[in-house]
Coordinates of C-alpha atoms in Angstrom, one line a residue:
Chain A
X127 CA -49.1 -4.3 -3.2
X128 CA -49.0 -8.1 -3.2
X129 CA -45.3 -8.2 -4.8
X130 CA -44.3 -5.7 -2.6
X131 CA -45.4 -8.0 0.5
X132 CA -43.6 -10.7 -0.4
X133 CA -40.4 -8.6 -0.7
X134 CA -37.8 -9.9 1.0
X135 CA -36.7 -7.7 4.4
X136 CA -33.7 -5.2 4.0
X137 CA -33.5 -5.6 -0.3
X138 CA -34.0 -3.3 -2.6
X139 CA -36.7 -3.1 -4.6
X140 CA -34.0 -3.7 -7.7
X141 CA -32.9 -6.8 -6.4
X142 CA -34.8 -10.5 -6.6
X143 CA -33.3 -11.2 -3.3
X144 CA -30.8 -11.3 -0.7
X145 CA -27.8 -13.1 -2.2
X146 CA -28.4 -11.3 -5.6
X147 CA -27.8 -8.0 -4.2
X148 CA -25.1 -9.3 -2.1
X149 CA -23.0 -10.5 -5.2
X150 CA -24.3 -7.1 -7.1
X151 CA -22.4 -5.1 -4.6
X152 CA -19.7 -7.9 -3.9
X153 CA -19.1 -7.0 -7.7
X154 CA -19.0 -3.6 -7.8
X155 CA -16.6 -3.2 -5.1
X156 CA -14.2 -5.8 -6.6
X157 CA -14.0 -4.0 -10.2
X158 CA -13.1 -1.0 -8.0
X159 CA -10.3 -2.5 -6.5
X160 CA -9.6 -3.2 -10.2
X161 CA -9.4 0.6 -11.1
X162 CA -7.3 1.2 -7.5
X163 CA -4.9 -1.6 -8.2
X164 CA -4.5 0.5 -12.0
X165 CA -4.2 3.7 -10.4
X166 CA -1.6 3.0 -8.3
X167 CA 0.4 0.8 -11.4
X168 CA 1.4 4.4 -12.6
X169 CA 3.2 5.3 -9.5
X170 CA 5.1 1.6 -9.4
X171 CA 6.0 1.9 -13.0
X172 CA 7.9 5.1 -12.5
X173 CA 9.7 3.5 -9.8
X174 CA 10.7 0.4 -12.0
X175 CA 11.4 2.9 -14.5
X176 CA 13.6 5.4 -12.4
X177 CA 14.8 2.4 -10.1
X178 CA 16.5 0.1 -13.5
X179 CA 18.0 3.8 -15.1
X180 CA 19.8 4.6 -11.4
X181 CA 19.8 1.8 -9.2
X182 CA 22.8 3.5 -7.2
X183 CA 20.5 6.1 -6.6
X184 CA 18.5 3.9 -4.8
X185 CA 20.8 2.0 -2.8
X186 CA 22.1 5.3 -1.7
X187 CA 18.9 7.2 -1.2
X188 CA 16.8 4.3 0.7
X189 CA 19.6 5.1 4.0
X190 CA 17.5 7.8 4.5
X191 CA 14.9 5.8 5.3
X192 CA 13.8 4.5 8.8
X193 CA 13.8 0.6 8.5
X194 CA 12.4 0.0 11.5
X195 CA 9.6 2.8 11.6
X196 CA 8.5 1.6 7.7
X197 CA 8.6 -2.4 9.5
X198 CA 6.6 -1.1 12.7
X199 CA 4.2 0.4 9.9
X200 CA 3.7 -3.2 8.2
X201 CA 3.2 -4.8 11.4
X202 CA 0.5 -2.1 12.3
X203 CA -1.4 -2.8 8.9
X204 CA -1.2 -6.2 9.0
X205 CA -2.9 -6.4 12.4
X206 CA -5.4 -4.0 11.1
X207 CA -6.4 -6.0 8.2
X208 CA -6.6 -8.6 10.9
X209 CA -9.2 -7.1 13.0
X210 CA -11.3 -6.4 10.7
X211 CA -10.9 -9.5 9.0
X212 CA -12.2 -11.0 12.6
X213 CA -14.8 -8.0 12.3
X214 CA -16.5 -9.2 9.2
X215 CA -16.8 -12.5 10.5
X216 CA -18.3 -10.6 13.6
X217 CA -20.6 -9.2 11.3
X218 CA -21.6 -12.3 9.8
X219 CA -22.2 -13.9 13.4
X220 CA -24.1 -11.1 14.2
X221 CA -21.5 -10.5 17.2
X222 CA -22.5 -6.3 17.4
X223 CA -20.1 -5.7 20.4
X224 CA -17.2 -7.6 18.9
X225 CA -17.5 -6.0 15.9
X226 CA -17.2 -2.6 17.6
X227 CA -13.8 -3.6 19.8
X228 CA -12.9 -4.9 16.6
X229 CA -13.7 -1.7 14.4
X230 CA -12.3 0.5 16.8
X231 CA -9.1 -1.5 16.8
X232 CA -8.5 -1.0 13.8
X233 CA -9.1 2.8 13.3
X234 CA -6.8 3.1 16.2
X235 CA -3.9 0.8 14.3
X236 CA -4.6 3.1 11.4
X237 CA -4.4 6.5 13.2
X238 CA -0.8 4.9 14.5
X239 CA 0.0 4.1 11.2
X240 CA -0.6 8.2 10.1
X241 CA 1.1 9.3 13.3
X242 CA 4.6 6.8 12.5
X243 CA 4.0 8.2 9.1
X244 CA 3.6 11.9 10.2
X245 CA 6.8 11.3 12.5
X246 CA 8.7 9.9 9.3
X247 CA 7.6 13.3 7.1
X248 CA 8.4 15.4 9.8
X249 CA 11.9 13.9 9.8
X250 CA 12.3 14.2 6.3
X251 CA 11.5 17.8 6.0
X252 CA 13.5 18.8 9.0
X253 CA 16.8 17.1 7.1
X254 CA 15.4 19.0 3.7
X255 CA 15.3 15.0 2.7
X256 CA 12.2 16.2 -0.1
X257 CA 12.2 16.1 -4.0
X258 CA 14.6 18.8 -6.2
X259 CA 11.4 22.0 -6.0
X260 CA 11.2 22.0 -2.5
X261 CA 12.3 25.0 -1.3
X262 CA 13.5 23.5 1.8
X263 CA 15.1 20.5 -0.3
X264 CA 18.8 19.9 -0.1
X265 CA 18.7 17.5 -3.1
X266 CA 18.8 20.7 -5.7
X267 CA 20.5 20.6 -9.2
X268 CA 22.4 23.6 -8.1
X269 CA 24.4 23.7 -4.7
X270 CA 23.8 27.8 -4.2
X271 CA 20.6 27.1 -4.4
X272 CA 20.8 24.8 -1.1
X273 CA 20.5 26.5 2.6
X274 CA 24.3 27.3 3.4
X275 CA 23.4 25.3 6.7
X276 CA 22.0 22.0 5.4
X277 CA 25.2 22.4 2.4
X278 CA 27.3 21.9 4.9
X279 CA 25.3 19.1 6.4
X280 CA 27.4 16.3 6.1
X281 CA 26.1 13.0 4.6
X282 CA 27.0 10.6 7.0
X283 CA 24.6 10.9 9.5
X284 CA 22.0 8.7 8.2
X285 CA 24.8 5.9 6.7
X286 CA 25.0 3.1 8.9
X287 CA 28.7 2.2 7.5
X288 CA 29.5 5.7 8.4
X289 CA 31.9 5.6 5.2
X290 CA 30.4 8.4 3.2
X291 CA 31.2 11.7 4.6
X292 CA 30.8 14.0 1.5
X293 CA 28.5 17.8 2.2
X294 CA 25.7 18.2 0.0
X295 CA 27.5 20.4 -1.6
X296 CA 29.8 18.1 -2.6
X297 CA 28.1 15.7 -4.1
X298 CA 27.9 15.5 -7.7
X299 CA 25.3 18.0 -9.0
X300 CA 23.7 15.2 -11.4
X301 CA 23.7 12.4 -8.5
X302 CA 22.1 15.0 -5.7
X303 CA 18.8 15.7 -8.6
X304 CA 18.5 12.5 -9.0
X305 CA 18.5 11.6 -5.4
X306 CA 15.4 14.8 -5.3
X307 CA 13.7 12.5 -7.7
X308 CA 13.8 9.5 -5.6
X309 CA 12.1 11.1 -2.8
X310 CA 10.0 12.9 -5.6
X311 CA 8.7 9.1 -5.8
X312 CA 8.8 7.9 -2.6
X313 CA 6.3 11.3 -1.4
X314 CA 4.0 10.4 -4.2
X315 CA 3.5 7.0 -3.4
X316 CA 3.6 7.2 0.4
X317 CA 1.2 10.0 0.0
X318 CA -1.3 8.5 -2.4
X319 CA -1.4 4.9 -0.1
X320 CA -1.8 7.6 2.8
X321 CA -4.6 9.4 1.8
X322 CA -6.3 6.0 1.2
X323 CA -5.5 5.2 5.1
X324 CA -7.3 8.3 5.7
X325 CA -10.6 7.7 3.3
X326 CA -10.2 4.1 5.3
X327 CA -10.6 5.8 8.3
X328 CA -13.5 7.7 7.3
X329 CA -15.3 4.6 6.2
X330 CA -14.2 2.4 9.1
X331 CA -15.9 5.2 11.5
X332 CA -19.4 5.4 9.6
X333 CA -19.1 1.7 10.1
X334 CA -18.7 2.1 13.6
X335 CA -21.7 4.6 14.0
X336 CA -23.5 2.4 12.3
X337 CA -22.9 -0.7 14.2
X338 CA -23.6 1.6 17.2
X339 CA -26.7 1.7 15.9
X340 CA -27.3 -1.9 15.6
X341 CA -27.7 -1.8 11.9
X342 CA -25.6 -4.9 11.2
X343 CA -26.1 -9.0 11.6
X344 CA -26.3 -11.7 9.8
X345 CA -28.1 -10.9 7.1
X346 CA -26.8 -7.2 7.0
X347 CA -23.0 -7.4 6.6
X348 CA -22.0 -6.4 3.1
X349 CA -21.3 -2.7 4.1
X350 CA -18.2 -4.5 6.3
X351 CA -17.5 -6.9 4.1
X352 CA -17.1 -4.5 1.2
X353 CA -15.5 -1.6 3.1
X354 CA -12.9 -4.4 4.7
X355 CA -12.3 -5.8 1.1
X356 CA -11.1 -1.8 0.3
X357 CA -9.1 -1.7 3.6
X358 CA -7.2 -5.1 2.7
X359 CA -6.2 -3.3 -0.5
X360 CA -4.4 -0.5 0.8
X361 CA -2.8 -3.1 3.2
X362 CA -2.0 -5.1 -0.1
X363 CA -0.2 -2.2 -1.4
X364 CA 1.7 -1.3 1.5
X365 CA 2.8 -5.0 1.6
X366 CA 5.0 -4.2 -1.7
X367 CA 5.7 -0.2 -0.8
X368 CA 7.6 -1.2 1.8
X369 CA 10.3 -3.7 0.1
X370 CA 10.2 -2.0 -2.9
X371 CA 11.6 1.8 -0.5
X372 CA 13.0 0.8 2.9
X373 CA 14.7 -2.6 2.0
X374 CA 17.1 -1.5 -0.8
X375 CA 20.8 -2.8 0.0
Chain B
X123 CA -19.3 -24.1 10.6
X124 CA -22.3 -26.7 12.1
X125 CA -24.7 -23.9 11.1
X126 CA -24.0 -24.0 7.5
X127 CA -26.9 -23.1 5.7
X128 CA -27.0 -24.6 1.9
X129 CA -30.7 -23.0 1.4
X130 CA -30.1 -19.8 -1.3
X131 CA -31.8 -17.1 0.3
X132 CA -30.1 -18.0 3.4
X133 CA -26.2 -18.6 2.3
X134 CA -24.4 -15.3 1.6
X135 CA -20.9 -15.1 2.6
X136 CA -18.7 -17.7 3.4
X137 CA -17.1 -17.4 7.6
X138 CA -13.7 -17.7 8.3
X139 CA -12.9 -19.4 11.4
X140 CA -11.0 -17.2 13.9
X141 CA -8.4 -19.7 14.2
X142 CA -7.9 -19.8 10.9
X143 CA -7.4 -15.8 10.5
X144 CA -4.9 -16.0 13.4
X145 CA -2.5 -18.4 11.4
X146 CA -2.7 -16.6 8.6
X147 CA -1.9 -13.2 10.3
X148 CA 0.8 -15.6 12.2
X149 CA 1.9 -16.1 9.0
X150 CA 2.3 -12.3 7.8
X151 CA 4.0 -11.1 11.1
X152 CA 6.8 -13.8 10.5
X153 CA 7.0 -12.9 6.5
X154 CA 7.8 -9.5 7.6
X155 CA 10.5 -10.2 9.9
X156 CA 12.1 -12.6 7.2
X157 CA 12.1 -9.6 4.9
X158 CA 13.2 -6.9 7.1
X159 CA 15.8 -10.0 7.8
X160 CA 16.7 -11.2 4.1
X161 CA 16.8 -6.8 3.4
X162 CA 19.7 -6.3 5.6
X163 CA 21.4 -8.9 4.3
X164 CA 23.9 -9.3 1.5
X165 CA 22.1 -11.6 -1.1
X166 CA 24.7 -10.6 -3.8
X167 CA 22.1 -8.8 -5.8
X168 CA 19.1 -11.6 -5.8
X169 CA 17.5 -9.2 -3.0
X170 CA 15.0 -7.5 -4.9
X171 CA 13.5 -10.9 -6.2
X172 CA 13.6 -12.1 -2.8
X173 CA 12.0 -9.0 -1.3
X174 CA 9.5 -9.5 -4.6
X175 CA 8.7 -12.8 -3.5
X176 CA 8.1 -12.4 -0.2
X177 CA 5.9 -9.8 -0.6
X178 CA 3.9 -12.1 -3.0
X179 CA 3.6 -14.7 -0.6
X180 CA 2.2 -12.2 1.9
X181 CA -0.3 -10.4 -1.2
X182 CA -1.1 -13.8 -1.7
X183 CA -2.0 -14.9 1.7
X184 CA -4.5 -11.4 2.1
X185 CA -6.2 -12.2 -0.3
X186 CA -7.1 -16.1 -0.5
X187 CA -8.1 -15.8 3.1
X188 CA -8.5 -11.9 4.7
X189 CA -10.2 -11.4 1.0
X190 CA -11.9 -14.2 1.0
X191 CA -10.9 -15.3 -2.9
X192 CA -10.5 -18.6 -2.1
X193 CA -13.8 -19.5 -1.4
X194 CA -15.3 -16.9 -3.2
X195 CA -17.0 -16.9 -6.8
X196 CA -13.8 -17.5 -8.8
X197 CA -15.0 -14.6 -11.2
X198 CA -13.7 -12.0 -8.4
X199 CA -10.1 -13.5 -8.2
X200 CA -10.3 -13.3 -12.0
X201 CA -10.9 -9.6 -11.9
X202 CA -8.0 -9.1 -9.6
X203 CA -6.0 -11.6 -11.9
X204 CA -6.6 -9.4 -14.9
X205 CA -5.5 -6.5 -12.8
X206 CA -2.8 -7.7 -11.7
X207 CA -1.9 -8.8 -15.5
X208 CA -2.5 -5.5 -17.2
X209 CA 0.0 -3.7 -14.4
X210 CA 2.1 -6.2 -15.6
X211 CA 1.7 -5.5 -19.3
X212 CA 2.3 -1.6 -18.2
X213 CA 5.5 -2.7 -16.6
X214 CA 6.7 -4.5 -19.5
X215 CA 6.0 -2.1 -22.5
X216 CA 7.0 0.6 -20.7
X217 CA 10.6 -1.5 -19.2
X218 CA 11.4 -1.8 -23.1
X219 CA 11.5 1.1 -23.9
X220 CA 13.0 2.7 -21.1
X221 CA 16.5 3.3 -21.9
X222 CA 15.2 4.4 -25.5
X223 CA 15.9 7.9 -24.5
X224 CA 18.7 7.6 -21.8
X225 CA 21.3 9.0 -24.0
X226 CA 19.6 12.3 -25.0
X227 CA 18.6 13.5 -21.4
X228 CA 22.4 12.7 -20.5
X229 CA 23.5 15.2 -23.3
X230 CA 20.7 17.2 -21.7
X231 CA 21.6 17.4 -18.4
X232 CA 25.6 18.0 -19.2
X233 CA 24.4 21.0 -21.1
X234 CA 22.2 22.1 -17.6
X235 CA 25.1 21.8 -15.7
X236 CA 27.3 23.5 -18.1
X237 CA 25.3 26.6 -18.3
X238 CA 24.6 26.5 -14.5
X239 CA 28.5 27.1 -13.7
X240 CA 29.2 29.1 -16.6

């Protein structure tokens, strides 16, 4: 009983003290990022890959892309990773109601961030903008395969020089797979950083109920610090998404 | 940071002032706009470094201070280090031997094509 009395207050029974299961977790959370930062390499490599084989593919397939929506969508993160940047310092002030504007914030930033991101898929599915299996796609190796309506679609519309004017049909059967491909890519790694905005929003709102409860302070913060660590991450790979597809001249 | 405590128990976490999180998101917002800037621009073919290191400068800037690394226990910014490294051992076996095998799915893909508008 005696050890148990002398216990420090919110530790587990594991841990010697405070600042050693602090830097426990602190740890584990950081060789996770590890194994993120890995998972996504795959994704960036075929990119590289794809991207040094065809770089005309790129310059021509990246006018399909909304500049300005993909910018608006940095700005959003970054001031999301802001927020809860402030928020963790919040936490470690043991400001509760500052955390909680600051928390909700940033789910909202995020939620915009899915809606600009649902408006840009909506977009690219209405055009038939998708990779070569869609059935919708008009990027197919074969041109009878294409809706008669989007073959005739013309190409210009999205070309801010307004010098290409082929139909899809037109184009040459190789080029238009390859250009399926592309957005093959861009789905998969818009998707995959996506569905990390959403697992970020599900952790930012159990942080959220939880500061509602008054759980956090001063010497109760790592849950913030940890989940804001993860959040800054998907930020992080955003930062390089979003040269790497919208800005291709 | 008057309230700096140096006893063990006490210290965990290092606070950022708020001042200093609002330069460096300052910072970000303009690093964007000089990319969106420098990407619609004609750089005769330096733009993907540019774009590259831009984006670096902004990765960099998350995590030394939104991340904390810089005045965290250096072993953390190692992990991420070694990360970073391996994707860019990935990226450099697999950029060797990418165009290994260019020529024989161009033969295949002619010989698609042909059948298709046979």
């Amino acid at each position: 009983m005696s050890a148990h009395d002398n216990h420090p207050e919110g530790v587990a029974h594991h841990f010697e003290s405070a600042s050693q299961q602090f830097d426990s977790g602190k740890l584990g959370i950081w060789t996770f990022l590890l194994t993120e930062v890995l998972f996504f390499s795959a994704l960036f490599v075929a990119y590289t890959m794809y991207r040094n084989n065809y770089p005309e593919v790129f310059q021509f397939a990246s006018q399909y892309l909304d500049t300005n929506l993909g910018a608006l969508n940095t700005l959003v993160l970054l001031l999301s990773s802001f927020t809860i940047a402030w928020g963790v310092r919040n936490a470690m002030l043991g400001e509760t109601k500052k955390l909680t504007i600051n928390l909700i914030i940033t789910l909202v930033c995020a939620a915009g961030f899915m809606m600009i991101k649902a408006e840009e898929y909506g977009h690219k599915f209405h055009e038939g903008t998708l990779w070569g299996g869609h059935e919708h796609s008009i990027f197919k190796l074969d041109a009878n395969d294409v809706d008669p309506h989007m073959a005739e679609h013309s190409l210009a519309f999205n070309n801010p020089d307004g010098e290409f004017t082929a139909a899809v049909k037109d184009l040459d059967p190789e080029f238009r797979q390859k250009l399926g491909i592309f957005f093959g890519i861009y789905f998969c790694l818009t998707g995959l950083h996506g569905i990390h905005v959403l697992i970020g929003m599900i952790l930012l709102s159990w942080l959220l109920i939880r500061n509602l409860r008054g759980e956090f302070g001063p010497k109760n913060f790592a849950a913030v610090d940890f989940i804001a660590l993860y959040w800054h991450l998907v930020d992080l790979i955003w930062i390089f998404l979003f040269p790497l597809l919208y800005l291709i001249s | 940071m008057s309230d700096h405590s140096h006893d063990s128990e006490e210290h965990i976490g290092h606070i950022l002032p708020l001042s200093l999180l609002l330069k460096v998101f300052g910072g970000l917002v303009c690093l964007t706009i000089l990319t969106v800037m420098t990407g619609k621009a004609d750089l005769h073919g330096a733009d993907l470094a540019v774009a590259m290191v831009i984006a670096t400068c902004k990765a960099s800037l998350v995590c030394f201070f939104f991340m904390h690394l810089k005045y965290d226990r250096p072993f953390h910014g190692m992990i991420f280090l070694f990360s970073v490294m391996f994707v860019g051992l990935f990226l450099a076996f697999v950029t060797l031997d990418s165009e290994a095998y260019q020529d024989d799915i161009r033969e295949k893909l002619s010989n698609d094509i042909l059948q298709i508008s046979e």
